[in-house]
PDB file of N, CA and C in Angstrom:
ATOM      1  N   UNK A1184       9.175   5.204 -21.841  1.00  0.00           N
ATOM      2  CA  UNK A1184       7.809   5.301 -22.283  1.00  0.00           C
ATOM      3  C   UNK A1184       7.046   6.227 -21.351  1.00  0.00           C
ATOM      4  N   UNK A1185       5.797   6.789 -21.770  1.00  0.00           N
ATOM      5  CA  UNK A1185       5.184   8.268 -21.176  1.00  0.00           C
ATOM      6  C   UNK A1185       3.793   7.583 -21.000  1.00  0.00           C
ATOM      7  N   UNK A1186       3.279   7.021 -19.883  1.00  0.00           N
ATOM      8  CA  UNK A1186       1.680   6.643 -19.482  1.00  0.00           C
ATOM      9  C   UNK A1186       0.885   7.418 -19.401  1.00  0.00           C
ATOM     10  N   UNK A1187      -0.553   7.706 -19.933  1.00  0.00           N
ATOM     11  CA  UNK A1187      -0.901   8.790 -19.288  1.00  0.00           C
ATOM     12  C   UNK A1187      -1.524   7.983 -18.320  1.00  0.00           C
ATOM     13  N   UNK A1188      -2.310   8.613 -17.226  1.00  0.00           N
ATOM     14  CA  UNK A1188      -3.293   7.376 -15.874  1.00  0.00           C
ATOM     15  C   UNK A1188      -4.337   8.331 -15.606  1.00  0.00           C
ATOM     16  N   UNK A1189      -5.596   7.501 -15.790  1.00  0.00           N
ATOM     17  CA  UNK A1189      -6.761   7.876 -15.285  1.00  0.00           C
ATOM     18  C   UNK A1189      -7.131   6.999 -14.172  1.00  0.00           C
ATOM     19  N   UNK A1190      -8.006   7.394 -13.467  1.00  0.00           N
ATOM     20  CA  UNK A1190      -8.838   6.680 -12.466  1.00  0.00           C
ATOM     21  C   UNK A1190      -9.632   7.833 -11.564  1.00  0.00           C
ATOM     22  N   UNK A1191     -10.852   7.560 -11.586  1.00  0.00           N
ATOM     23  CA  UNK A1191     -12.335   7.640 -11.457  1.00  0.00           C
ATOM     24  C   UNK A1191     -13.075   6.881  -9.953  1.00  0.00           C
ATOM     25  N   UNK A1192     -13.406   7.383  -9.148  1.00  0.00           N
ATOM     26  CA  UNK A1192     -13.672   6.161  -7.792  1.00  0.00           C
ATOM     27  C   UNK A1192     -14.792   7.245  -7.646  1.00  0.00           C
ATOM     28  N   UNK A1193     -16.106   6.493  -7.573  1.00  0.00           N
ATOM     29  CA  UNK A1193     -17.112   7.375  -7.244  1.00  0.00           C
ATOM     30  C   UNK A1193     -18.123   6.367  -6.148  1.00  0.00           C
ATOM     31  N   UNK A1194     -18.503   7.081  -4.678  1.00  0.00           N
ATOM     32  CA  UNK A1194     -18.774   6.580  -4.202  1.00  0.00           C
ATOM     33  C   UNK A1194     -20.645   7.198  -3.313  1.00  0.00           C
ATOM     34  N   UNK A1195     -21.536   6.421  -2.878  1.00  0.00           N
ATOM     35  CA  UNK A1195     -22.716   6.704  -2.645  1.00  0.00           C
ATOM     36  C   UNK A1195     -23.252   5.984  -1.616  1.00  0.00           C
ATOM     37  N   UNK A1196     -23.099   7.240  -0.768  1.00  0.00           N
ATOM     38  CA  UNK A1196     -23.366   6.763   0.967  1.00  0.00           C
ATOM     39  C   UNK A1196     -24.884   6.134   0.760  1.00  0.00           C
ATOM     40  N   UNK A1197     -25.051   5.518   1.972  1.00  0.00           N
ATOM     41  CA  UNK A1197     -26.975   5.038   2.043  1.00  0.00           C
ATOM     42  C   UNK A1197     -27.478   6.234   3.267  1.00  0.00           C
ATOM     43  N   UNK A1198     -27.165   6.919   3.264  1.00  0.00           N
ATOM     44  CA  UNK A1198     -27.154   8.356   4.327  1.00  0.00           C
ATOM     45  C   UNK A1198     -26.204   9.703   3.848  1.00  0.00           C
ATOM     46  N   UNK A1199     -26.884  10.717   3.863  1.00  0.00           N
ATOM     47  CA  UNK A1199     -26.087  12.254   4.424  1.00  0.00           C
ATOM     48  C   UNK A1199     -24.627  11.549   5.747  1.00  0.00           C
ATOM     49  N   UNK A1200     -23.286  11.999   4.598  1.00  0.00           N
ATOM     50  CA  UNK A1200     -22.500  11.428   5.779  1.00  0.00           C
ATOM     51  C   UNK A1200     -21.720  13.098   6.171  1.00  0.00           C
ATOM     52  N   UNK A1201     -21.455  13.733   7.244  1.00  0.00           N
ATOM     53  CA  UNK A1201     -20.593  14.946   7.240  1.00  0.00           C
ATOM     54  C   UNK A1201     -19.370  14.303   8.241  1.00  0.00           C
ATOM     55  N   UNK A1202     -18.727  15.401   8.580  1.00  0.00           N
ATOM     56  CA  UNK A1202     -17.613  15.160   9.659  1.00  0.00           C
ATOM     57  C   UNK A1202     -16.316  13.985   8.613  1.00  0.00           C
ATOM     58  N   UNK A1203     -16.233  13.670   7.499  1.00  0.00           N
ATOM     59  CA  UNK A1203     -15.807  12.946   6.882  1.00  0.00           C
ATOM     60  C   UNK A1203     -14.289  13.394   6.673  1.00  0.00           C
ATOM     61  N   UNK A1204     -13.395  12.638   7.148  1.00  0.00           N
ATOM     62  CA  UNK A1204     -12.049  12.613   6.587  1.00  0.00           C
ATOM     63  C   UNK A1204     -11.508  11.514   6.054  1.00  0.00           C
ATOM     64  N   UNK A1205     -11.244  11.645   5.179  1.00  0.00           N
ATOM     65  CA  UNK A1205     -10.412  10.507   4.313  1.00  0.00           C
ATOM     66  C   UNK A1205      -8.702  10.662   3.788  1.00  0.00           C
ATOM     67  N   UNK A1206      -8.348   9.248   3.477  1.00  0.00           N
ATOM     68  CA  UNK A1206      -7.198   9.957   3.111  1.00  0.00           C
ATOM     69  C   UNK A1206      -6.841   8.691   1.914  1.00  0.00           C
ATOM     70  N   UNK A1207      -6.266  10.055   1.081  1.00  0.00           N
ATOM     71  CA  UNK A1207      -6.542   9.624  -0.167  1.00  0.00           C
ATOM     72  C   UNK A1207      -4.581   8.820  -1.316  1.00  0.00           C
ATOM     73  N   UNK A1208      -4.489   7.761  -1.397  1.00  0.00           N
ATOM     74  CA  UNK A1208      -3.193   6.952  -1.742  1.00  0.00           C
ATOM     75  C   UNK A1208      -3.448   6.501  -3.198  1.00  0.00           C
ATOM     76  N   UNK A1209      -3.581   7.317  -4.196  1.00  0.00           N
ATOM     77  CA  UNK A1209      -3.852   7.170  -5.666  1.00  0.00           C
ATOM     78  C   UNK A1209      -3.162   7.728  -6.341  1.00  0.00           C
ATOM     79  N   UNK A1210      -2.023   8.343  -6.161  1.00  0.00           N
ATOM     80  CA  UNK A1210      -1.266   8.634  -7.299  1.00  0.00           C
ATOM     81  C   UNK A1210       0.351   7.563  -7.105  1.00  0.00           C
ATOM     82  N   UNK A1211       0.654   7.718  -8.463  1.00  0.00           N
ATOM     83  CA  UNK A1211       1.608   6.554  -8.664  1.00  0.00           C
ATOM     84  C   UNK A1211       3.007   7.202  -8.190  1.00  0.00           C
ATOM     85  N   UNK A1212       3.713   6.106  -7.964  1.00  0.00           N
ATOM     86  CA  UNK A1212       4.895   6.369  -6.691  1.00  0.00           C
ATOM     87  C   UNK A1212       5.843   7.578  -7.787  1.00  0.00           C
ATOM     88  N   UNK A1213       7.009   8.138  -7.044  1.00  0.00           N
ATOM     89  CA  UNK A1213       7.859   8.408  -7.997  1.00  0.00           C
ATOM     90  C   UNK A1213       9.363   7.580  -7.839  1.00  0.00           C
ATOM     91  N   UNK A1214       9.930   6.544  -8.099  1.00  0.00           N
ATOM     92  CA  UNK A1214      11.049   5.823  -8.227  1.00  0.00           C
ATOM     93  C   UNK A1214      12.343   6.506  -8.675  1.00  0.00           C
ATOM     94  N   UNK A1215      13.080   6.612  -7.857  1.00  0.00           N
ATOM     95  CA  UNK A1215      14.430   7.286  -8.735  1.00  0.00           C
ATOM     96  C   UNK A1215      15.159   6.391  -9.534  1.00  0.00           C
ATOM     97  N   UNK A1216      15.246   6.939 -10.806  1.00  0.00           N
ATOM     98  CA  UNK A1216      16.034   6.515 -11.444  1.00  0.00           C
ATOM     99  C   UNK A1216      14.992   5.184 -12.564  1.00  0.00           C
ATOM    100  N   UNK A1217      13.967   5.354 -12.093  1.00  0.00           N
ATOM    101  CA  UNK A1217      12.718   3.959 -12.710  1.00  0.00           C
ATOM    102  C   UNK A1217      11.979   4.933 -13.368  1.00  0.00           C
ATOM    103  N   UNK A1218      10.977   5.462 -12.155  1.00  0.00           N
ATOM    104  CA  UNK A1218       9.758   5.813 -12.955  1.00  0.00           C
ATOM    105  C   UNK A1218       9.721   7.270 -11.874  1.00  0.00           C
ATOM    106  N   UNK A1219       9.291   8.302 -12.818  1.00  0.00           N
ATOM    107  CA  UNK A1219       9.117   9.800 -13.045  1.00  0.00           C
ATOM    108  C   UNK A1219       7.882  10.328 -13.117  1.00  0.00           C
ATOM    109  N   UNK A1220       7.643  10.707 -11.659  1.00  0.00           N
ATOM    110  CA  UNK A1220       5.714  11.212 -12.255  1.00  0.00           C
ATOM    111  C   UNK A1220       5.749  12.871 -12.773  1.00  0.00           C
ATOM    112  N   UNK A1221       5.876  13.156 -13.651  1.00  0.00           N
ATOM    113  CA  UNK A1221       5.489  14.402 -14.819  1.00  0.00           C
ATOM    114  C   UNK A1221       4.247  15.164 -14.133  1.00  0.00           C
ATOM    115  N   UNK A1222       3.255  14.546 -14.645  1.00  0.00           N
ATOM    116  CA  UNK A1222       2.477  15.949 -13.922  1.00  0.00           C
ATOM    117  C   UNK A1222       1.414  14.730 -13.320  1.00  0.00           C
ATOM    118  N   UNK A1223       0.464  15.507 -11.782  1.00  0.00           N
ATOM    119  CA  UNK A1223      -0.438  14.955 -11.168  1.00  0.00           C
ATOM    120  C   UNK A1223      -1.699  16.197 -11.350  1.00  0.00           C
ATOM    121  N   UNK A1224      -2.893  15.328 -10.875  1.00  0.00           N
ATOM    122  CA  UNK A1224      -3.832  16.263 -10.490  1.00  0.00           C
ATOM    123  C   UNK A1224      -4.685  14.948 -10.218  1.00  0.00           C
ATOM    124  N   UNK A1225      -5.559  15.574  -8.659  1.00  0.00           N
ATOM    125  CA  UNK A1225      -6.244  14.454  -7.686  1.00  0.00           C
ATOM    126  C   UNK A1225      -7.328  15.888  -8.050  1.00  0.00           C
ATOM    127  N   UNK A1226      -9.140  15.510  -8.020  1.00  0.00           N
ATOM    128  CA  UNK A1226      -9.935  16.014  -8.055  1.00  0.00           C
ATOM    129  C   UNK A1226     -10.957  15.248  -7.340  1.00  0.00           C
ATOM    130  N   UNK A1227     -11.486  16.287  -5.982  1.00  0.00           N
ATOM    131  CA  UNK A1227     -12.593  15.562  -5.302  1.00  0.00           C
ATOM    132  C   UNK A1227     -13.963  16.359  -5.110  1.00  0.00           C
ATOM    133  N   UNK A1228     -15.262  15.320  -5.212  1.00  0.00           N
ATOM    134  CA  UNK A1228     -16.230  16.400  -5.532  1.00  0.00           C
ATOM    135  C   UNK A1228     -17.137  15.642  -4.734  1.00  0.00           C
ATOM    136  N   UNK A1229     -17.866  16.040  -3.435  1.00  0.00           N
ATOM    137  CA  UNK A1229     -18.024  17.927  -3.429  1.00  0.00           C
ATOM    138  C   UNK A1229     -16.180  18.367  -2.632  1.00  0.00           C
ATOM    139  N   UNK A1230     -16.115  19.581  -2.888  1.00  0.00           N
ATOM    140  CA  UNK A1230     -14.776  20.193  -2.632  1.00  0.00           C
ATOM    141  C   UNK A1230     -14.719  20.034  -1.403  1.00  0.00           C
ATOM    142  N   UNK A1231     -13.097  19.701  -1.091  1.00  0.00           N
ATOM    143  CA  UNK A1231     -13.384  19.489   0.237  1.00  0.00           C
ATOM    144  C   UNK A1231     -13.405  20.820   1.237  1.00  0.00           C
ATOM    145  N   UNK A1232     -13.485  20.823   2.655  1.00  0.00           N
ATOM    146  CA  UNK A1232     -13.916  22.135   3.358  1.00  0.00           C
ATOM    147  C   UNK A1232     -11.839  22.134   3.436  1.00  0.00           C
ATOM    148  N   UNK A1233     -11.468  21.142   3.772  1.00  0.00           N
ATOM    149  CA  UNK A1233      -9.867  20.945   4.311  1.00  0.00           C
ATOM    150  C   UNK A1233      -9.245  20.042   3.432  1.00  0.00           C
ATOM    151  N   UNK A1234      -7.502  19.971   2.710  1.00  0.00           N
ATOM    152  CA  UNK A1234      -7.089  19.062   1.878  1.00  0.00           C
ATOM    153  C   UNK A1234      -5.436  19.305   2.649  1.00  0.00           C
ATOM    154  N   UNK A1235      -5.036  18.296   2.657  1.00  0.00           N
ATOM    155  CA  UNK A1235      -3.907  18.367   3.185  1.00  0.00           C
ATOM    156  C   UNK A1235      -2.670  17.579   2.162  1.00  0.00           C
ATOM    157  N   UNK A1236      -1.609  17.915   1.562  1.00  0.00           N
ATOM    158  CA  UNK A1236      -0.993  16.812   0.785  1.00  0.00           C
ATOM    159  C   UNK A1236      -0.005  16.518   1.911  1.00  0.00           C
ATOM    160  N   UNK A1237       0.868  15.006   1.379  1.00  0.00           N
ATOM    161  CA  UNK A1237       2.044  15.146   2.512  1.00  0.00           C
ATOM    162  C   UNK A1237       2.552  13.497   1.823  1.00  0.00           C
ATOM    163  N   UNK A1238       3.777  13.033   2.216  1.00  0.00           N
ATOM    164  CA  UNK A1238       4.641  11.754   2.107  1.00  0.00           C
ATOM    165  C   UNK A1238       4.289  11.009   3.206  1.00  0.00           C
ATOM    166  N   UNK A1239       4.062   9.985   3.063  1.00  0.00           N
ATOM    167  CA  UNK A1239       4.003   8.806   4.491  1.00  0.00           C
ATOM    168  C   UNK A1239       5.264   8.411   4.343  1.00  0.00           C
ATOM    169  N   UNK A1240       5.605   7.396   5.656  1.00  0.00           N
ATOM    170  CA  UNK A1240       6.222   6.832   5.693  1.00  0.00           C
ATOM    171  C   UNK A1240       6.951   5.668   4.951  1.00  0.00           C
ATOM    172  N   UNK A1241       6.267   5.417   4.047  1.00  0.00           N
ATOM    173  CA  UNK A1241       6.716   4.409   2.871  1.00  0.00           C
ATOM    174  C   UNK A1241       6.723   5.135   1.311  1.00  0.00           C
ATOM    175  N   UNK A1242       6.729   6.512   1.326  1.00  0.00           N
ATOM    176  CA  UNK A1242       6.890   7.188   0.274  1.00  0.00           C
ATOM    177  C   UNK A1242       5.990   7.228  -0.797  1.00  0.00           C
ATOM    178  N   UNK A1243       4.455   7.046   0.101  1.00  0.00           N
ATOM    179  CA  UNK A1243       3.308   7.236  -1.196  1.00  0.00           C
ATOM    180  C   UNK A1243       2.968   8.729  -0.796  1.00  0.00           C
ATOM    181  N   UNK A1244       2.734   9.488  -1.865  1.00  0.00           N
ATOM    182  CA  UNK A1244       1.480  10.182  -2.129  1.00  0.00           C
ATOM    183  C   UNK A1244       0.249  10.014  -1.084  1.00  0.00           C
ATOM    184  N   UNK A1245      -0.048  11.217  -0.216  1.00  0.00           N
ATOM    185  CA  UNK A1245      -1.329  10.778   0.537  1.00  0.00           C
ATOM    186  C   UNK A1245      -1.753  12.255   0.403  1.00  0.00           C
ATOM    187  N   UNK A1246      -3.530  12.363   0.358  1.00  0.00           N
ATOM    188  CA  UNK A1246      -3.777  13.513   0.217  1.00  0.00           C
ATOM    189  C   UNK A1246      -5.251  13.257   1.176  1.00  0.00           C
ATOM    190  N   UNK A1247      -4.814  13.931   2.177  1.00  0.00           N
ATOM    191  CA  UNK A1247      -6.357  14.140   3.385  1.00  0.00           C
ATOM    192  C   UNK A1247      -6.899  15.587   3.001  1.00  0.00           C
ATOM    193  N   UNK A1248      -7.767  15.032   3.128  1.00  0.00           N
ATOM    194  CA  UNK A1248      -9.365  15.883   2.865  1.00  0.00           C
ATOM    195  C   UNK A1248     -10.861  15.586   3.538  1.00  0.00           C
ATOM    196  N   UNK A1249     -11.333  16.778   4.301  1.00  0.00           N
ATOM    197  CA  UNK A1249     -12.296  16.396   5.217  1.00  0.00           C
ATOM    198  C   UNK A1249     -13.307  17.734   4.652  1.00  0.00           C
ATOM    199  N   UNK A1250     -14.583  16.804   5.059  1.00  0.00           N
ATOM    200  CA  UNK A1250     -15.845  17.293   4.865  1.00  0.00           C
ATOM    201  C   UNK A1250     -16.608  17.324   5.825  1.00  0.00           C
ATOM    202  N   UNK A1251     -16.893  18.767   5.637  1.00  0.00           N
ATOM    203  CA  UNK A1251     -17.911  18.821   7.080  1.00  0.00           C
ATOM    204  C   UNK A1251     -19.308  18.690   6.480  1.00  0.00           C
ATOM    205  N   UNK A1252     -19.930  19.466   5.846  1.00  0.00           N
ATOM    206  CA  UNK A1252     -21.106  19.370   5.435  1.00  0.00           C
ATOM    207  C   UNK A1252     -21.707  18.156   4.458  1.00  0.00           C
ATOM    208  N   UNK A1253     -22.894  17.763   4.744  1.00  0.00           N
ATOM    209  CA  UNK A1253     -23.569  16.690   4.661  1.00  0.00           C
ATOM    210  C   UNK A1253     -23.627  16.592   3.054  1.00  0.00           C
ATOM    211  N   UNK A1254     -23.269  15.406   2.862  1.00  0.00           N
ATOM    212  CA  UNK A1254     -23.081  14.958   1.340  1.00  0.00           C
ATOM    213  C   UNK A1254     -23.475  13.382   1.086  1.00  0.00           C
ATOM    214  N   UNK A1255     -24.169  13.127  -0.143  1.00  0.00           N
ATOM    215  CA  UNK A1255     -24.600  11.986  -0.222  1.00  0.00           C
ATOM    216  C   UNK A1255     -23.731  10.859  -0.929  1.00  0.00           C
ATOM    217  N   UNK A1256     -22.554  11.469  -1.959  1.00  0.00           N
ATOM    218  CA  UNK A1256     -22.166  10.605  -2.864  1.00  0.00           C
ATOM    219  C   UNK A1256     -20.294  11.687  -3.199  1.00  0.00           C
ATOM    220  N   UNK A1257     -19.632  11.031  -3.508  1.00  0.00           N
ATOM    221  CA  UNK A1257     -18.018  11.525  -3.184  1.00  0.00           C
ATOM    222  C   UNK A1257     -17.685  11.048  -4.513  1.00  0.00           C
ATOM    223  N   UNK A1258     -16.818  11.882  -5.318  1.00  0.00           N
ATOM    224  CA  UNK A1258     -16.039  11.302  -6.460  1.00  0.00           C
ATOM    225  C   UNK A1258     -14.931  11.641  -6.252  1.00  0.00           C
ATOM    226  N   UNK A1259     -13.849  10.967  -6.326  1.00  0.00           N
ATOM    227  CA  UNK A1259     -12.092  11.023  -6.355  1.00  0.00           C
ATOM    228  C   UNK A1259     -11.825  10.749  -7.787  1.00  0.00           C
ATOM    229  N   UNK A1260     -11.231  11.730  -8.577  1.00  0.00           N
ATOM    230  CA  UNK A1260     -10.696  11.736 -10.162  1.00  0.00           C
ATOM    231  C   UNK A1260      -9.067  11.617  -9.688  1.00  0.00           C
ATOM    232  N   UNK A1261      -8.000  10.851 -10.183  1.00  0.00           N
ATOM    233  CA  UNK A1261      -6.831  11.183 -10.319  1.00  0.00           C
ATOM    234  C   UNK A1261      -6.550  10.897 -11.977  1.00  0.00           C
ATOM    235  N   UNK A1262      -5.533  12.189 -12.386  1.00  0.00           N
ATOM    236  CA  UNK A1262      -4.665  12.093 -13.632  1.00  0.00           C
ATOM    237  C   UNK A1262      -3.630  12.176 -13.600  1.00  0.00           C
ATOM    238  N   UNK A1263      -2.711  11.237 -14.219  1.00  0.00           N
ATOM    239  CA  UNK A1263      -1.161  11.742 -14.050  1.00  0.00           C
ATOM    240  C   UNK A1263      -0.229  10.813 -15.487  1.00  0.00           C
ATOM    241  N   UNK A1264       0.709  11.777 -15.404  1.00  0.00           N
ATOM    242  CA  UNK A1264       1.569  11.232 -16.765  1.00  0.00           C
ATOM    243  C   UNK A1264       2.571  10.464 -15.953  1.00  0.00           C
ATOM    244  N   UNK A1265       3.268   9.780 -16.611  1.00  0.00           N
ATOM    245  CA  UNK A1265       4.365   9.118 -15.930  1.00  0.00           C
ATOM    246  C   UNK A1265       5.572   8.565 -16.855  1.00  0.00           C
ATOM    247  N   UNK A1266       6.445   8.610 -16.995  1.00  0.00           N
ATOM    248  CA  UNK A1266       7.790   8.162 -17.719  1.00  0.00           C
ATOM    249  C   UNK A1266       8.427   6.922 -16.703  1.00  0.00           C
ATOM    250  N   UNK A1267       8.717   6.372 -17.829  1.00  0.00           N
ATOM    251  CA  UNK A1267       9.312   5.112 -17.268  1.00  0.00           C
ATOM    252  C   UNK A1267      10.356   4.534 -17.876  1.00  0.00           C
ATOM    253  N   UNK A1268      11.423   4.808 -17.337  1.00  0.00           N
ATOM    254  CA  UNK A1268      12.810   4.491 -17.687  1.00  0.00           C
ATOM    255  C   UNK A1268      12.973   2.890 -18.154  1.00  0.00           C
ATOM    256  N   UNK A1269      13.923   3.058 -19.276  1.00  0.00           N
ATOM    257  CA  UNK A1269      13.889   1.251 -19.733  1.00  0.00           C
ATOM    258  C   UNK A1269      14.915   0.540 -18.733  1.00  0.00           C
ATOM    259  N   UNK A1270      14.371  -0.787 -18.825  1.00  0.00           N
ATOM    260  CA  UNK A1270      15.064  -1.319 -17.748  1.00  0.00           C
ATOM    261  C   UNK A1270      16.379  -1.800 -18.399  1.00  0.00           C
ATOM    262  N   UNK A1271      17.348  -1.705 -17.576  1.00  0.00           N
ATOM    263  CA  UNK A1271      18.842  -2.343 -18.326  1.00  0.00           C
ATOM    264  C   UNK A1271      19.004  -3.630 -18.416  1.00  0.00           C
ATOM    265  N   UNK A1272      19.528  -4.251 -19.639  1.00  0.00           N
ATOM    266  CA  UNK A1272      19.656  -5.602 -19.503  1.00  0.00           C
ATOM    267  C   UNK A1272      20.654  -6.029 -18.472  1.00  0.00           C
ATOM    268  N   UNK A1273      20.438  -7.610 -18.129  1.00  0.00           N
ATOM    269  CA  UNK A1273      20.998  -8.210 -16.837  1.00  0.00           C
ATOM    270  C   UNK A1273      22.684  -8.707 -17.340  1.00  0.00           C
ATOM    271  N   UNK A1274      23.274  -7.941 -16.723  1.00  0.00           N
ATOM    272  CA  UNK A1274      24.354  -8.279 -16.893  1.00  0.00           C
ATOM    273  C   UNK A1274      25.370  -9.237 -15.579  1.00  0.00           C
ATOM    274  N   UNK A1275      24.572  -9.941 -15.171  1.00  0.00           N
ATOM    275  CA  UNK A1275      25.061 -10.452 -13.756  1.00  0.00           C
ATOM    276  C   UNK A1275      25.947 -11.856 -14.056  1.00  0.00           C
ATOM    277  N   UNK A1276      25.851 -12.352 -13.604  1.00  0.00           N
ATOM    278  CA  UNK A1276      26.584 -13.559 -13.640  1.00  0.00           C
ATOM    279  C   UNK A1276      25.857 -14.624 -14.320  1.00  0.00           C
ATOM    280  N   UNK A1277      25.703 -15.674 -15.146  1.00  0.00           N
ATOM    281  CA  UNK A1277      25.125 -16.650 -16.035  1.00  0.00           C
ATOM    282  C   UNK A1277      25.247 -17.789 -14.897  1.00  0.00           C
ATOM    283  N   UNK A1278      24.111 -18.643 -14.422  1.00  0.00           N
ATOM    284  CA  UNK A1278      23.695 -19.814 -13.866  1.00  0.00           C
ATOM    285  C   UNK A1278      23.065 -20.886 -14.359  1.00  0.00           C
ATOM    286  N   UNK A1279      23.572 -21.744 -14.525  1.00  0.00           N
ATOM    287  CA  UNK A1279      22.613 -22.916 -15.460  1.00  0.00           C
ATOM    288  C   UNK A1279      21.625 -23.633 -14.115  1.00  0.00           C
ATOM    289  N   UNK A1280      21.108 -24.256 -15.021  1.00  0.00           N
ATOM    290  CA  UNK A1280      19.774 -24.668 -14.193  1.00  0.00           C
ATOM    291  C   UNK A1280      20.090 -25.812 -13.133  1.00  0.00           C
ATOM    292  N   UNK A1281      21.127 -26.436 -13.451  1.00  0.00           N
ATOM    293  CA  UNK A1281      22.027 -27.356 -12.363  1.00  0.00           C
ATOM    294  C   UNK A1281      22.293 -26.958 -11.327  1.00  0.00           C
ATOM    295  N   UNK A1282      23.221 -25.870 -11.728  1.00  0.00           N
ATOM    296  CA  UNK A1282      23.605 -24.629 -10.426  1.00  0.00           C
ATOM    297  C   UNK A1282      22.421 -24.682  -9.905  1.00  0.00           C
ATOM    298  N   UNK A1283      21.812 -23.753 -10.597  1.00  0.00           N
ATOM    299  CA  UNK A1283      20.411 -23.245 -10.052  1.00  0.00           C
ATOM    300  C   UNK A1283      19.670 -24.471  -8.784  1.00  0.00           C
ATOM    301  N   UNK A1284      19.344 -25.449  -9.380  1.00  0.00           N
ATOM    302  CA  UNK A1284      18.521 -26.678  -8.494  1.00  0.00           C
ATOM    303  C   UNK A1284      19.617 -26.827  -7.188  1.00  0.00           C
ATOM    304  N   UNK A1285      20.462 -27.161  -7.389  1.00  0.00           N
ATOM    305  CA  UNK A1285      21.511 -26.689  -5.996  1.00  0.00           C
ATOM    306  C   UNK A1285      21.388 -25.942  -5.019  1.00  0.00           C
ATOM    307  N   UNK A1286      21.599 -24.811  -6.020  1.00  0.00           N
ATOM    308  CA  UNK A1286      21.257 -23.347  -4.738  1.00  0.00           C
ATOM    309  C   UNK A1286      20.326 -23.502  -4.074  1.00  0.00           C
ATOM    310  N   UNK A1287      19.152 -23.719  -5.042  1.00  0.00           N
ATOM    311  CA  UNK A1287      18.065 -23.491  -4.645  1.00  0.00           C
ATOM    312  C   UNK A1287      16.958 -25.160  -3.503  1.00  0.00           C
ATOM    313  N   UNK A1288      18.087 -26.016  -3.876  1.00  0.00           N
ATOM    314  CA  UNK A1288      18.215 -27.100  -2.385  1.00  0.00           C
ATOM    315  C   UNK A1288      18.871 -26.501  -1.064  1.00  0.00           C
ATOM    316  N   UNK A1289      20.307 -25.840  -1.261  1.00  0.00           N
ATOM    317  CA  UNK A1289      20.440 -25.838  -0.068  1.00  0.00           C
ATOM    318  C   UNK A1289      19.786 -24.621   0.525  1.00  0.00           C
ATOM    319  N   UNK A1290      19.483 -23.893  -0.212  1.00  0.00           N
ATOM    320  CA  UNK A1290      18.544 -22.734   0.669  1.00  0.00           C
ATOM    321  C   UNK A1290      17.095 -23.817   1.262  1.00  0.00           C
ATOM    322  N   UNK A1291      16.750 -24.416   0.887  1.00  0.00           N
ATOM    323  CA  UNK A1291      15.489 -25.388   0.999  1.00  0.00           C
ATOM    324  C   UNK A1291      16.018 -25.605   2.507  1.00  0.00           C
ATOM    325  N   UNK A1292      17.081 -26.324   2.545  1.00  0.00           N
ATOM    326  CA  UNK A1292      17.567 -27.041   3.583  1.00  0.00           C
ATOM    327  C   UNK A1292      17.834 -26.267   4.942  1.00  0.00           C
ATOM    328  N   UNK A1293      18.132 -24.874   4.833  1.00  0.00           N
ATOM    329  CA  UNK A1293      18.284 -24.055   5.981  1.00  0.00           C
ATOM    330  C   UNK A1293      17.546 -23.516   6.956  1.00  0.00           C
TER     331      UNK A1293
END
């Protein structure tokens, strides 16, 4: 299946804020073999003076962007499509609920 994703974050200082860096974790992961991000686009307004993209350490999407000049109110737009692979049925081993209450005692017990 093909998602499209919106999201909209609009925000309004109680002051002129400058010197502002943020960093921005809104677009959806890409999973191998799960889920496929197709196309992105992050939009921030007012533009930033600096935008940096890059991977963290846990494999999100992060996009820093700093503002120098004095601004009262910030909007972050993200769009993105996404495919999402069907999940395979479970072909594992069959447990009845007997089993199950068992297992799931002696793990209790450890």
């Amino acid at each position: 299946m093909v998602y499209d994703i919106r999201l909209n974050i609009s925000h309004r200082y109680a002051g002129p804020a400058r010197n502002g860096r943020h960093l921005l974790r809104v677009l959806p992961r890409q999973i191998a073999g799960r889920q496929n991000l197709i196309s992105q686009l992050i939009e921030v307004s007012p533009a930033p003076d600096q935008r940096h993209d890059s991977i963290d350490f846990f494999g999100n999407a992060v996009s820093s962007v700093t503002h120098k000049n004095p601004h009262s109110t910030m909007t972050i737009r993200m769009s993105a499509r996404v495919e999402l692979a069907s999940v395979p049925a479970y072909d594992g081993p069959e447990i009845g609920l007997d089993d199950l209450r068992k297992t799931l005692g002696a793990l209790r017990r450890l």
